C-alpha positions as semicolon CSV with decimal commas, in nm:
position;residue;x (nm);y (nm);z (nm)
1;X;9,989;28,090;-0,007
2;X;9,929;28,449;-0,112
3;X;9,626;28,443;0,016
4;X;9,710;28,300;0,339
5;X;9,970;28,612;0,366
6;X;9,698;28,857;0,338
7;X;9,459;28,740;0,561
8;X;9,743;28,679;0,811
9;X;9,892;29,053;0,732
10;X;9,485;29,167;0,749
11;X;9,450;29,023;1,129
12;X;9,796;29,138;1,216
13;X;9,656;29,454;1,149
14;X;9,337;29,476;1,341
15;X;9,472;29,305;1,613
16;X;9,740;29,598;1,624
17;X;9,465;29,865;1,575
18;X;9,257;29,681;1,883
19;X;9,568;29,647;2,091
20;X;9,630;30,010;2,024
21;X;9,297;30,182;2,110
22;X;9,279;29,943;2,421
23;X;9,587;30,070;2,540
24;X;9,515;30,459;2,481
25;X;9,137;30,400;2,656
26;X;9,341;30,236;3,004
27;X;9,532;30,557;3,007
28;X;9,252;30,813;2,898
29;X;9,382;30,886;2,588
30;X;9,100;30,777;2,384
31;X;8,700;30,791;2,389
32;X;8,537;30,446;2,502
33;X;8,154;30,333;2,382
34;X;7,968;30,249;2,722
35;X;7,706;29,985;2,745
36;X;7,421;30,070;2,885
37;X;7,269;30,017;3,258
38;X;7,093;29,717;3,148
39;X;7,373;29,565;3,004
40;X;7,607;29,637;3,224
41;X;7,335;29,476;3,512
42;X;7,382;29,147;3,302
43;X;7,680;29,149;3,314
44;X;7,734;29,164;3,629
45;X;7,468;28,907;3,669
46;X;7,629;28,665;3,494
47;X;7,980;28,677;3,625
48;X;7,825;28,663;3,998
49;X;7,633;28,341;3,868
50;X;7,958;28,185;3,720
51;X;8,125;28,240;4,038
52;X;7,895;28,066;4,278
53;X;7,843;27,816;4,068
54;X;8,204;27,706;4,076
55;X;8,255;27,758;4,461
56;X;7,906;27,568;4,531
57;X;7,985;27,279;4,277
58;X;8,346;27,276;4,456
59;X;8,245;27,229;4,768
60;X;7,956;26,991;4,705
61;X;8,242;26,754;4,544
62;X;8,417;26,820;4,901
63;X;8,139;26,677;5,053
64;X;8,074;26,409;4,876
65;X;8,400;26,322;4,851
66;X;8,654;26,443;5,133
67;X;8,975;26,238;4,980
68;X;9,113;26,505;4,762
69;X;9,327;26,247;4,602
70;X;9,032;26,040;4,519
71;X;8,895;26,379;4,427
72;X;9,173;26,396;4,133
73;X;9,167;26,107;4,049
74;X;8,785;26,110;3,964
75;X;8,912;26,409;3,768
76;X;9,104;26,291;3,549
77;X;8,881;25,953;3,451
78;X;8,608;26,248;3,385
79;X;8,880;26,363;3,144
80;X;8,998;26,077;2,988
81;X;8,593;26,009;2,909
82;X;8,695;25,689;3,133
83;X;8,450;25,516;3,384
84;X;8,569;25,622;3,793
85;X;8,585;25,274;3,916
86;X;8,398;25,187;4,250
87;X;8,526;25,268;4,536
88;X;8,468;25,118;4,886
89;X;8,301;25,339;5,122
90;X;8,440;25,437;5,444
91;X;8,138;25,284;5,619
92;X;8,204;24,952;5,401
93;X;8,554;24,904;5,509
94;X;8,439;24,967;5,860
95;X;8,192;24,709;5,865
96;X;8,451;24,472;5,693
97;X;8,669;24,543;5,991
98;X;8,396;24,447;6,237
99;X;8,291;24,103;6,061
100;X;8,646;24,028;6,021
101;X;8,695;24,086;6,373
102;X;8,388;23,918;6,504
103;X;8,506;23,601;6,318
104;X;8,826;23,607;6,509
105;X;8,729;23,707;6,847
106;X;8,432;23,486;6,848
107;X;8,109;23,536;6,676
108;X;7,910;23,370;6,922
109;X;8,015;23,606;7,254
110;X;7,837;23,905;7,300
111;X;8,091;24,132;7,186
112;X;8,118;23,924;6,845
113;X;7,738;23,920;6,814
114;X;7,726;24,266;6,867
115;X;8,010;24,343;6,617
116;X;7,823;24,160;6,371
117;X;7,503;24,367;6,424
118;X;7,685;24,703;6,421
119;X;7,916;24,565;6,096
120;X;7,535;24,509;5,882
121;X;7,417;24,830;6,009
122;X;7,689;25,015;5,894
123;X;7,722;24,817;5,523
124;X;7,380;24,925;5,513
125;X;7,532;25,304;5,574
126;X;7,768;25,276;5,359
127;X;7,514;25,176;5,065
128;X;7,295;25,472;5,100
129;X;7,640;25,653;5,124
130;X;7,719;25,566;4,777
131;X;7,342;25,584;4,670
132;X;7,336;25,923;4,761
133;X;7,651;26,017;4,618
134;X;7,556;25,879;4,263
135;X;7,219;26,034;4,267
136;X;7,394;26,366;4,404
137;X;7,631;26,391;4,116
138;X;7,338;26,311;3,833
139;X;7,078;26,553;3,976
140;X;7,299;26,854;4,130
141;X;7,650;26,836;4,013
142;X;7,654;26,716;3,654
143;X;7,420;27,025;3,571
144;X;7,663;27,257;3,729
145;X;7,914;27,114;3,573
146;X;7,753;27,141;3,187
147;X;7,664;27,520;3,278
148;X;8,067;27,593;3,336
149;X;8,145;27,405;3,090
150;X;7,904;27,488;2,798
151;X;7,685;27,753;2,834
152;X;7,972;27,961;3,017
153;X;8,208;27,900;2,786
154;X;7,977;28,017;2,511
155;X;7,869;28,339;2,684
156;X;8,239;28,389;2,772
157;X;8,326;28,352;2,387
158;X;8,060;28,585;2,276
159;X;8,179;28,882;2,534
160;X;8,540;28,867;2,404
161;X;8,406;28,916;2,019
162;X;8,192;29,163;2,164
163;X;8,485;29,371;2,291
164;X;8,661;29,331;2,003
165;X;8,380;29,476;1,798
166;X;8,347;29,756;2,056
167;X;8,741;29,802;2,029
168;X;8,698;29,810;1,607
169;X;8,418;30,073;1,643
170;X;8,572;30,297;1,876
171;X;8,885;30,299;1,666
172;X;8,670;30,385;1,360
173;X;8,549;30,671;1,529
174;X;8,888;30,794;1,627
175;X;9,004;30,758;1,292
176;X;8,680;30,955;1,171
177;X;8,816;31,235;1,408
178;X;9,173;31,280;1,307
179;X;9,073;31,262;0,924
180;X;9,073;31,591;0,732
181;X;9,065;31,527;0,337
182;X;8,685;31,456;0,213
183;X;8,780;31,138;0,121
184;X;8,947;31,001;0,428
185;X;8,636;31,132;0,597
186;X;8,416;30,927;0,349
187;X;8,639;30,594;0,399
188;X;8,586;30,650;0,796
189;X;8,240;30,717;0,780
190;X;8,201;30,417;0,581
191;X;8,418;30,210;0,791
192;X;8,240;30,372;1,137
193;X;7,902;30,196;0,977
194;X;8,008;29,872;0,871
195;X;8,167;29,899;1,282
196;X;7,851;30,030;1,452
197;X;7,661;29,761;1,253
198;X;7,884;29,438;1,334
199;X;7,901;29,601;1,737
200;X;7,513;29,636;1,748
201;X;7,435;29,290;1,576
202;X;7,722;29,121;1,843
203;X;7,551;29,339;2,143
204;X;7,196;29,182;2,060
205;X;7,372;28,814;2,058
206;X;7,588;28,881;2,330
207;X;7,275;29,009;2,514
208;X;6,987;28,744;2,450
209;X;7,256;28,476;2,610
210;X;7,288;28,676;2,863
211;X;6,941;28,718;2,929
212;X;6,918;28,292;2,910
213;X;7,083;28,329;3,259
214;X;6,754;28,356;3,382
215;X;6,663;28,021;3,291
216;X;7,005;27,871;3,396
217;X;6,857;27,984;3,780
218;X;6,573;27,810;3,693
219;X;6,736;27,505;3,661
220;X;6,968;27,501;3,918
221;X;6,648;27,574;4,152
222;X;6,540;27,246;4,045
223;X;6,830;27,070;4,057
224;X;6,919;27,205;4,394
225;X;6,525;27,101;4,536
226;X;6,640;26,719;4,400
227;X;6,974;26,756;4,594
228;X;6,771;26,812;4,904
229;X;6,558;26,569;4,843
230;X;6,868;26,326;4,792
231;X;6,984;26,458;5,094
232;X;6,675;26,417;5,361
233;X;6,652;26,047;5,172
234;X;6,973;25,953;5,292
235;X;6,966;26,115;5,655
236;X;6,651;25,959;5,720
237;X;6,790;25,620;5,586
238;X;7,075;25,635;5,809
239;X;6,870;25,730;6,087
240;X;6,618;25,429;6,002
241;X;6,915;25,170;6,049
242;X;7,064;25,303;6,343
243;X;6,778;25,344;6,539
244;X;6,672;24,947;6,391
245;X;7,045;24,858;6,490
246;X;6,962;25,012;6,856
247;X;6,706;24,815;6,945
248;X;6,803;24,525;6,827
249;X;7,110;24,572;6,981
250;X;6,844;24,636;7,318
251;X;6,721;24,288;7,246
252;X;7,064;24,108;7,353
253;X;7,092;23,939;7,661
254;X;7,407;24,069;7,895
255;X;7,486;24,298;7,649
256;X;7,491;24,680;7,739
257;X;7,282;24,964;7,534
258;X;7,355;25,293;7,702
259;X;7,055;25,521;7,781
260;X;6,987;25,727;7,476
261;X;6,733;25,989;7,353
262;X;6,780;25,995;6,986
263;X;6,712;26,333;6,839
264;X;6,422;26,337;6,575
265;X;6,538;26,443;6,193
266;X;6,378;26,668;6,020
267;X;6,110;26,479;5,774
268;X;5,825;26,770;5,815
269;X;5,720;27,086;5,915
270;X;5,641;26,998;6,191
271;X;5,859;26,885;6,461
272;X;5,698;26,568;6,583
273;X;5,869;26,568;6,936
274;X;5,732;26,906;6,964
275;X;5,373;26,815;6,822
276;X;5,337;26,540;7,111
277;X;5,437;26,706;7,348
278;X;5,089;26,951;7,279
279;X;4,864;26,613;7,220
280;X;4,561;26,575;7,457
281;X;4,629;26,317;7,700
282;X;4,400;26,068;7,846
283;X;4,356;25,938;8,210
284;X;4,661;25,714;8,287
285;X;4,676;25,339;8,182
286;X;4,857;25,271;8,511
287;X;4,490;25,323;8,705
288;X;4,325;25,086;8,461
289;X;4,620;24,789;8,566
290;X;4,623;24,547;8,844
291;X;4,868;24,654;9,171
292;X;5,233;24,555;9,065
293;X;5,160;24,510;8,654
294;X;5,346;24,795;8,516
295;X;5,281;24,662;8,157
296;X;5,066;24,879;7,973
297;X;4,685;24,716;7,860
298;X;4,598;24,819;7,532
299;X;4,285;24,678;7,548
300;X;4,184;24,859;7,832
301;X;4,292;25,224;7,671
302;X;4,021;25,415;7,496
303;X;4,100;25,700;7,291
304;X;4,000;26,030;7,444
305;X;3,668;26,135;7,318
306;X;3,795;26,466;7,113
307;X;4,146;26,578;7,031
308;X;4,304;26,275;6,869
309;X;4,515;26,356;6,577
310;X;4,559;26,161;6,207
311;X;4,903;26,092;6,093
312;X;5,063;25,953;5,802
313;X;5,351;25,735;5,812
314;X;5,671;25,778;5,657
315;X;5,846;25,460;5,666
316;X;5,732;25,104;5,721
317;X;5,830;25,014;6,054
318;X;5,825;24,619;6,262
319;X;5,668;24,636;6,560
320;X;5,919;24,491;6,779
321;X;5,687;24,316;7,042
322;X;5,312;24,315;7,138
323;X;5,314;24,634;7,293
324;X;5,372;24,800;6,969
325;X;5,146;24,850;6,619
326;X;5,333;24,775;6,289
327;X;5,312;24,998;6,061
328;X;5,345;25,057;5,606
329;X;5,461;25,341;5,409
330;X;5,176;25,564;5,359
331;X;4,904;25,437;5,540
332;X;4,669;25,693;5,775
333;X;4,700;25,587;6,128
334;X;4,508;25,792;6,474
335;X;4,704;25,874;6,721
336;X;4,790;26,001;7,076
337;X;4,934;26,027;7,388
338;X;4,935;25,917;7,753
339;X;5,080;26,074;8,072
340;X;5,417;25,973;8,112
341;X;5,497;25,818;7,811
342;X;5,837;25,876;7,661
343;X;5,797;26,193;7,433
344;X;5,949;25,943;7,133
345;X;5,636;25,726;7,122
346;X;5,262;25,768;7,070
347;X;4,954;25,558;7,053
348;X;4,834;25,465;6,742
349;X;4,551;25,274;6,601
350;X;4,438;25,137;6,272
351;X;4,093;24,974;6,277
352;X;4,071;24,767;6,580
353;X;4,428;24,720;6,626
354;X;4,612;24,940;6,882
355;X;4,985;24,993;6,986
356;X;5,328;25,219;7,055
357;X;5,455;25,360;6,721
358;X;5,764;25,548;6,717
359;X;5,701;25,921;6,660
360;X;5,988;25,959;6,421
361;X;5,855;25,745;6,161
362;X;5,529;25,987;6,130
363;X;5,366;26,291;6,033
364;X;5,137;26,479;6,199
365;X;4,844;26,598;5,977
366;X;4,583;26,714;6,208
């Protein structure tokens, strides 16, 4: 119990000394130890780091999930070390709606049929909705998060024993100022090394974490490349099933499909709307057809002799009649284009087979 006392009276003591000298450096009463350019540069490094960091990782939970009350509640199961329980996506409950509503109105009409087809289409939405979402948090935000909430805290831990060292040597040397006997000069210079050795050791710690912040931007590179990556996976998805759901929905007797253009994503370089519209063209198929046939005869369409392009493709795609070439993941396909042909489509052959293939689900190589 004694010894408790002392150590307690001991740190009541420097604490007093610290609080002291802090308050007589914020009103220029006392001398302060700077820390040099370099320093000072990681310093500043660091806290501008810790900042974005917390409003990107803030708003990337915003966009993945907009329900701030859903938001706190995934919160506090983080806390509790609990597992969030599913949720249903909004595109889920949508397509519940539809089915439900198909069922009741009349599944076999072509406003049920159609509800059905738009209620799988957008379950399928909603899947890569929550896909992306879990593979978002793994690969982007759970690193964020173990940067704020580890190495942060660390570096954060080691700057406030730094300034307390700083505080204990500058005190040392005021002491070492205002003492006149030998030996009071001899206790302070004593004391003033023991300080300057404890503040030197602490500013070489405090420093090399610093310095690691270097490598946290490394890794945040990364993980922000995989969050794009996530990111195109899941537009393109989404694009994949609604422009599937379109022309199916094309397909449907009486039923009306407004005339749309859909806009291209961005899957290359390359804009491939913009790369067709520059690909050599070849005498029209409509010469080569009997009068009145406006089909267009494949077999009668030779590739131009120069100018043809490769491409590779991105997704598999089902042709959805003769008139148009199937196509796999991967695979190296020629290509090109004919006069009046809607800027959306190209030629393409593999081997001896030829057909329409949907620009969007290709990229350009030469």
């Amino acid at each position: 119990m004694d010894f408790n006392m002392k150590k307690l009276a001991s740190d009541a003591g420097i604490f007093f000394t610290r609080a002291v000298q802090f308050t007589e450096e914020k009103f220029g009463q006392a001398e302060k130890t700077e820390l040099d350019a370099h320093f000072e540069n990681l310093l500043a490094r660091a806290d501008s780091t810790k900042n974005w960091t917390e409003k990107i990782l803030r708003q990337t939970e915003v966009l993945l999930q907009p329900n701030p009350s859903a938001r706190v509640e995934e919160f506090l199961y983080e806390k509790l070390d609990r597992k969030v329980p599913s949720r249903v996506t909004n595109g889920e409950l949508l397509a519940q709606y539809m089915a439900d509503a198909a069922s009741e109105l009349g599944p076999t009409t072509p406003y049920g049929k159609t509800l059905i087809k738009v209620a799988e289409a957008e379950k399928q939405l909603g899947a890569a909705e929550r896909d992306f979402i879990h593979t978002a948090s793994i690969s982007f935000l759970t690193p964020l998060r173990n940067f704020l909430e580890g190495d942060w805290k660390t570096i954060s831990k080691e700057r406030r024993l730094l300034q307390n060292r700083r505080l204990d040597l500058d005190a040392c040397k005021a002491r070492l100022k205002k003492a006149k006997a030998a030996e009071a000069k001899a206790t302070a210079e004593q004391e003033l090394r023991v300080a300057q050795t404890e503040f030197d050791r602490q500013a070489e710690v405090t420093r090399l974490l610093l310095e690691g912040i270097s490598s946290t931007h490394v890794n945040h590179l990364r993980c922000l490349h995989e969050f794009v990556k996530s990111q195109t996976t899941y537009y393109a998805q989404c694009y994949r099933h609604m422009l599937d759901l379109q022309k199916q929905l094309g397909r449907f007797p009486g039923t009306f499909v407004g005339t749309t253009e859909p806009a291209s994503p961005p899957l290359s370089s390359t804009s491939p709307t913009t790369a067709a519209a520059t690909m050599p063209v070849v005498p029209s198929v409509a010469s080569l057809a009997p009068p009145g046939e406006a089909s267009l005869c494949l077999e009668e369409v030779a590739p131009p002799a120069s100018g043809t392009r490769k491409a590779r493709v991105l997704y598999d795609y089902e042709a959805a009649d003769s008139s148009e070439l199937a196509l796999l993941a991967d695979e190296l396909i020629t290509v090109y284009s004919l006069p009046g042909m809607d800027p959306d489509w190209l030629i393409g052959e593999r081997g001896n087979k030829k057909g329409k293939v949907p620009v969007t689900y290709l990229e350009l190589l030469s």
